[in-house]
Amino acid sequence: MKISNAAFFLLCSLMLLSSCSFKTRTSSSEDETAAKVKELLSRMTLEEKVGQMTQVTLDVLTFGPDHLSSYEPVVLDTAMLRKAFGKYFIGSVLNTPNNRARDPREWNRLIGQIQDAAMKYSPNRIPVIYGLDMIHGASYVAGATFFPQQSGLAATWNTELARTAGEITAYETRSTGASWIFSPVMDLGVDPRWPRFWETFGEDPTLVSMMGKSLIIGLQGEKNQTDEFNRVGCCLKHFAGYSQPRTGKDRTPAMIPDHQFTEYHLTPFKAAIEAGAMTVMINSGAVNGLPAHANKHLITDVLKKELGFKGFAVTDWQDIEFLYTRHKVAASYKEAVKMAINAGIDMSMVPYNFDFATTLIELVKEGEVPVSRIDDAVSRILTVKYNMGLFGKPSATADSYTEFGSEQFSAQARQVAEESVTLLKNQDKILPLSKNAKILVAGPAANSMRPLNGGWSYSWQGDLSDEFASDKHTIYEALQRMAEDSLHIMLSEVLKYDKKGDYRNEINGNPGEFLIAARKADYIVLCLGENSYTETPGNLNDLALSENQQQLTRLAASTGKPVILLLVQGRPRIISAIEPLAAAILQAYLPGNYGGDAIASILYGDVNPSGRLPFTYPRYQNSLEQYYHAYTEQLDDPSSPNKSAFFPQWEFGSGLSYSTFEYSNLILSSNKYRAADTLKGSVKVMNLSDRPGMEVIQLYCSDLVASITPPVKRLRWFTKIMLQPGESQTVAFEIPVSSLAFVNNDNAWVVEQGDFTLSTNNLRAEFKVLNTRVIATP
């Protein structure tokens, strides 16, 4: 297997040379849709138009004690439906009732009744666009196929698997009748303190762009055929700079220099828009002092004009109101609505009432918001609805989706989990283990599905996984199933998570019982990390692994038995104090419902690990820089064991295999290139072991001298290959020289003449760029 990505880099070059367009359909079909939208818009009243810009949560439309919850079984309130669609003409509904997953048939009932009401009460019979947070599979659907969360998907470094995950997610989502998902996250994972770190594809713009593009193609189709029964429209999150808050806390301000913002944070969004992403969700935070939802330059000038985005921009949860209540940039809710809509917001995720619609109508009538801005927003929304086929078929029937939750889908999710797990340490090749080995399994992630899935799994905080995924296998259960004698697999509950409580809560058991059990074991496998969380509830003040878990590791090491650490976690928690105590360490990320099986297969050697870190794993809490740091950030430091100030626990791209690979013959077609050329070359990789294995070939470029301080290196190309024992392969690559461009202090993309180094594994090749070329200007 070989996944070539040369085409992506050519695409990046074209993106820099020309403005992006909405990569969807033929010009004739686009013209036809535009004519339909124009004609429909001409028949709509102001009230109807503003209604299309209004989104409410489902609990507002059901019988329940309040607008925050619903009675069970969930029943839609017919009087509220009439109000929502007959008076306010709302255009969108989101979320799952009572923060709880539903099976496809219940979703069919609920969404079908909502669409029926929209058709019945709205004068122009405009269907609703229903949105759900389907984050790692159809994650609000009972029985759906769950993949690893995005950081784990990124750890596969396999774009084909990302596309497959998108295809299955789209199929199973559409079975519910929902046609729109709030995914993927295109933010960079640059701050491991941030509680949504695991929702990203990692820290590198190239990796994030390529994985995100592939996922989008899987979700929307190669040609964005979102009107088909097995496709959905995606929503990019969270435009832009959301993931680098100064404090590491969710929804807090970021301070990012303009050139870094453009080069690093905008690049993945640009790639995703070029792939055809239909909608974008705006950053809940503030960048350089201005909340994104009030930033006209960001939303209108950059997103819609410079990046050529033709879809619609939706707020995050309650974020227009927060301009007034939290950010304090608006003196009233009305002023906040004016700010956001004039900035370029097209749809408001209100989500608890219809006040937004009333307020916006007032603003238009008072001349504070121009009608042209309303028409632009509604045209974008209607275009997406037409492109999704909602006017022809607004709902779905689950019985038509016969592959939902199938064994084939499960096998593909398991493969993703297997390729994600990253072997970080394997002292004296202690792994793989014999299936006859006696193993004591302990730690809070040992026998629970909740930490395997993480947040956005059956519920917002992921606290229902043990209920909904009870038929799946925990790590302990998977080891039992694969061992030659299940009695050789012992469980100690010396430390557990509080399954229903805050993710930080841990319950201590009896250490004496653990020590007694350890006497019978050949190995101790500790399943450590974090319980599930997301967003603000996942904020932390200490990135170190909990003291309880560190104490458990010390207790295990005191027995003299080999200790194997399995890190099941959304963030890379600091483990430098206990890392020397472990003979082997596996990073499992949040591997999903098949994570237990994947981990057991790797421990026993049925699967050869091939995951690679999509982020830098920090060693110290005060050293959280990325691999593309400046040269000044790795100056000599006599206090550091490696004599460098940059001393992470493991570097970006790290990962071991049970196989040994040898690199040789890194060859370039030339040692001199012009800025318009394409750098071509090859490298030979050989599997020296007696075990088949997959290797990720990573090519980095270093700009040795630049007009602003360059990073020490940047990932520019990668591919993943399978090699049989003794097999070698010469892998060809192409990198457009224009993709080596950086953003200078004038915020212009430029390739500068000078000396460069290309490196992979332990090989290096030098080359020159002969001329300076400005690729794009702001």
Coordinates of N, CA and C in Angstrom, one line a residue, residues 97-174:
P97 N -31.8 15.6 21.8 CA -32.6 15.9 23.0 C -32.0 15.3 24.2
N98 N -32.0 16.0 25.3 CA -31.5 15.6 26.6 C -30.0 15.1 26.6
N99 N -29.3 15.7 25.6 CA -27.8 15.4 25.5 C -27.6 13.8 25.5
R100 N -28.3 13.1 24.6 CA -28.3 11.7 24.6 C -28.5 11.2 23.2
A101 N -27.7 10.2 22.8 CA -27.8 9.6 21.5 C -29.1 8.9 21.3
R102 N -29.5 8.9 20.0 CA -30.8 8.3 19.6 C -30.5 7.2 18.5
D103 N -31.4 6.2 18.4 CA -31.2 5.3 17.3 C -31.7 5.9 16.0
P104 N -31.3 5.4 14.8 CA -31.7 6.0 13.6 C -33.2 6.2 13.4
R105 N -33.9 5.2 13.8 CA -35.4 5.3 13.6 C -36.0 6.4 14.4
E106 N -35.5 6.6 15.6 CA -36.0 7.7 16.4 C -35.6 9.0 15.8
W107 N -34.4 9.1 15.3 CA -34.0 10.3 14.5 C -34.9 10.5 13.3
N108 N -35.2 9.4 12.6 CA -36.1 9.6 11.5 C -37.4 10.2 11.9
R109 N -38.0 9.8 13.0 CA -39.2 10.3 13.5 C -39.1 11.8 13.8
L110 N -38.1 12.1 14.6 CA -38.0 13.5 15.0 C -37.7 14.5 13.9
I111 N -36.7 14.1 13.1 CA -36.3 15.0 12.0 C -37.4 15.0 10.9
G112 N -38.1 13.9 10.7 CA -39.2 13.8 9.7 C -40.3 14.7 10.1
Q113 N -40.7 14.7 11.4 CA -41.8 15.6 11.9 C -41.4 17.1 11.8
I114 N -40.1 17.4 12.1 CA -39.7 18.8 11.9 C -39.7 19.2 10.5
Q115 N -39.3 18.4 9.6 CA -39.4 18.8 8.2 C -40.8 18.9 7.7
D116 N -41.7 18.0 8.2 CA -43.1 18.1 7.8 C -43.7 19.5 8.3
A117 N -43.3 19.9 9.5 CA -43.8 21.1 10.0 C -43.3 22.3 9.3
A118 N -42.0 22.2 8.9 CA -41.4 23.3 8.1 C -42.1 23.5 6.7
M119 N -42.4 22.3 6.1 CA -43.1 22.4 4.8 C -44.6 22.9 5.0
K120 N -45.2 22.5 6.1 CA -46.6 22.8 6.3 C -46.8 24.3 6.7
Y121 N -45.9 24.8 7.5 CA -46.2 26.2 8.1 C -45.4 27.3 7.3
S122 N -44.2 27.0 6.7 CA -43.5 28.1 6.1 C -44.1 28.4 4.7
P123 N -44.3 29.6 4.4 CA -45.0 30.0 3.1 C -44.4 29.4 1.9
N124 N -43.0 29.4 1.9 CA -42.3 28.9 0.7 C -41.8 27.5 0.8
R125 N -42.3 26.8 1.8 CA -42.0 25.3 1.9 C -40.4 25.1 1.8
I126 N -39.7 25.8 2.7 CA -38.3 25.7 2.7 C -37.9 24.7 3.8
P127 N -37.2 23.6 3.4 CA -36.8 22.6 4.4 C -35.8 23.1 5.4
V128 N -35.7 22.4 6.5 CA -34.8 22.7 7.6 C -33.4 22.0 7.2
I129 N -32.3 22.7 7.6 CA -31.0 22.0 7.6 C -30.7 21.6 9.0
Y130 N -30.7 20.3 9.3 CA -30.5 19.7 10.6 C -29.0 19.4 10.9
G131 N -28.4 19.9 11.9 CA -27.0 19.7 12.2 C -26.8 19.0 13.5
L132 N -25.7 18.1 13.4 CA -25.3 17.3 14.6 C -23.8 17.3 14.7
D133 N -23.3 17.2 15.9 CA -21.9 17.0 16.2 C -21.5 15.6 16.0
M134 N -21.2 15.2 14.8 CA -20.7 13.9 14.5 C -19.2 13.9 14.4
I135 N -18.5 13.7 15.5 CA -17.1 14.1 15.6 C -16.2 12.9 15.3
H136 N -16.5 11.7 15.6 CA -15.6 10.6 15.2 C -16.4 9.4 14.8
G137 N -17.2 9.7 13.8 CA -18.3 8.8 13.4 C -19.6 9.5 13.7
A138 N -20.7 8.8 13.5 CA -22.0 9.4 13.8 C -22.3 9.3 15.3
S139 N -21.6 10.2 16.0 CA -21.4 10.0 17.4 C -22.6 10.3 18.3
Y140 N -23.7 10.8 17.7 CA -25.0 11.0 18.4 C -26.0 10.0 18.0
V141 N -25.5 8.8 17.4 CA -26.4 7.8 16.9 C -26.1 6.5 17.6
A142 N -27.1 5.9 18.3 CA -26.9 4.6 18.9 C -26.6 3.6 17.9
G143 N -25.6 2.7 18.1 CA -25.3 1.7 17.2 C -24.4 2.0 16.0
A144 N -24.0 3.3 16.0 CA -23.1 3.8 14.9 C -21.7 3.3 15.0
T145 N -20.9 3.4 14.0 CA -19.5 3.0 14.0 C -18.6 4.2 14.4
F146 N -17.9 4.0 15.5 CA -17.1 5.0 16.1 C -15.6 4.8 15.7
F147 N -15.0 5.8 15.2 CA -13.6 5.8 14.9 C -12.7 6.4 16.0
P148 N -11.4 6.4 15.9 CA -10.6 7.2 16.9 C -10.9 8.7 16.7
Q149 N -10.8 9.4 17.7 CA -11.0 10.9 17.6 C -9.9 11.4 16.7
Q150 N -10.0 12.7 16.3 CA -9.2 13.2 15.2 C -7.7 13.1 15.4
S151 N -7.3 13.3 16.7 CA -5.8 13.2 16.9 C -5.3 11.8 16.6
G152 N -6.2 10.8 17.0 CA -5.8 9.4 16.7 C -5.9 9.1 15.2
L153 N -6.9 9.7 14.5 CA -6.9 9.5 13.0 C -5.7 10.1 12.4
A154 N -5.3 11.3 12.9 CA -4.0 11.9 12.4 C -2.8 11.0 12.6
A155 N -2.8 10.3 13.7 CA -1.7 9.5 14.1 C -1.5 8.3 13.1
T156 N -2.5 8.0 12.3 CA -2.3 7.0 11.3 C -1.4 7.5 10.1
W157 N -1.4 8.8 9.9 CA -0.7 9.4 8.8 C -1.2 8.7 7.5
N158 N -2.4 8.3 7.4 CA -3.0 7.6 6.3 C -4.2 8.3 5.8
T159 N -4.0 9.0 4.7 CA -5.1 9.8 4.2 C -6.3 9.0 3.6
E160 N -5.9 7.8 3.2 CA -7.0 6.9 2.7 C -7.9 6.5 3.8
L161 N -7.4 6.3 5.0 CA -8.2 5.9 6.1 C -9.1 7.1 6.6
A162 N -8.6 8.3 6.5 CA -9.4 9.5 6.8 C -10.6 9.6 5.8
R163 N -10.3 9.3 4.6 CA -11.4 9.3 3.6 C -12.5 8.2 3.9
T164 N -12.0 7.0 4.3 CA -12.9 6.0 4.6 C -13.8 6.3 5.8
A165 N -13.1 6.9 6.8 CA -13.9 7.3 8.0 C -14.9 8.3 7.7
G166 N -14.6 9.2 6.7 CA -15.6 10.2 6.3 C -16.8 9.6 5.6
E167 N -16.5 8.6 4.7 CA -17.5 7.9 4.0 C -18.5 7.2 4.9
I168 N -18.0 6.5 5.9 CA -18.8 5.7 6.8 C -19.6 6.7 7.7
T169 N -19.0 7.7 8.2 CA -19.7 8.7 9.0 C -20.8 9.4 8.2
A170 N -20.6 9.7 7.0 CA -21.6 10.3 6.1 C -22.8 9.4 5.9
Y171 N -22.5 8.1 5.6 CA -23.5 7.1 5.4 C -24.4 7.0 6.6
E172 N -23.8 6.8 7.8 CA -24.5 6.5 9.0 C -25.3 7.7 9.5
T173 N -24.7 8.9 9.2 CA -25.4 10.2 9.6 C -26.6 10.4 8.8
R174 N -26.5 10.2 7.5 CA -27.6 10.4 6.6 C -28.8 9.5 6.9

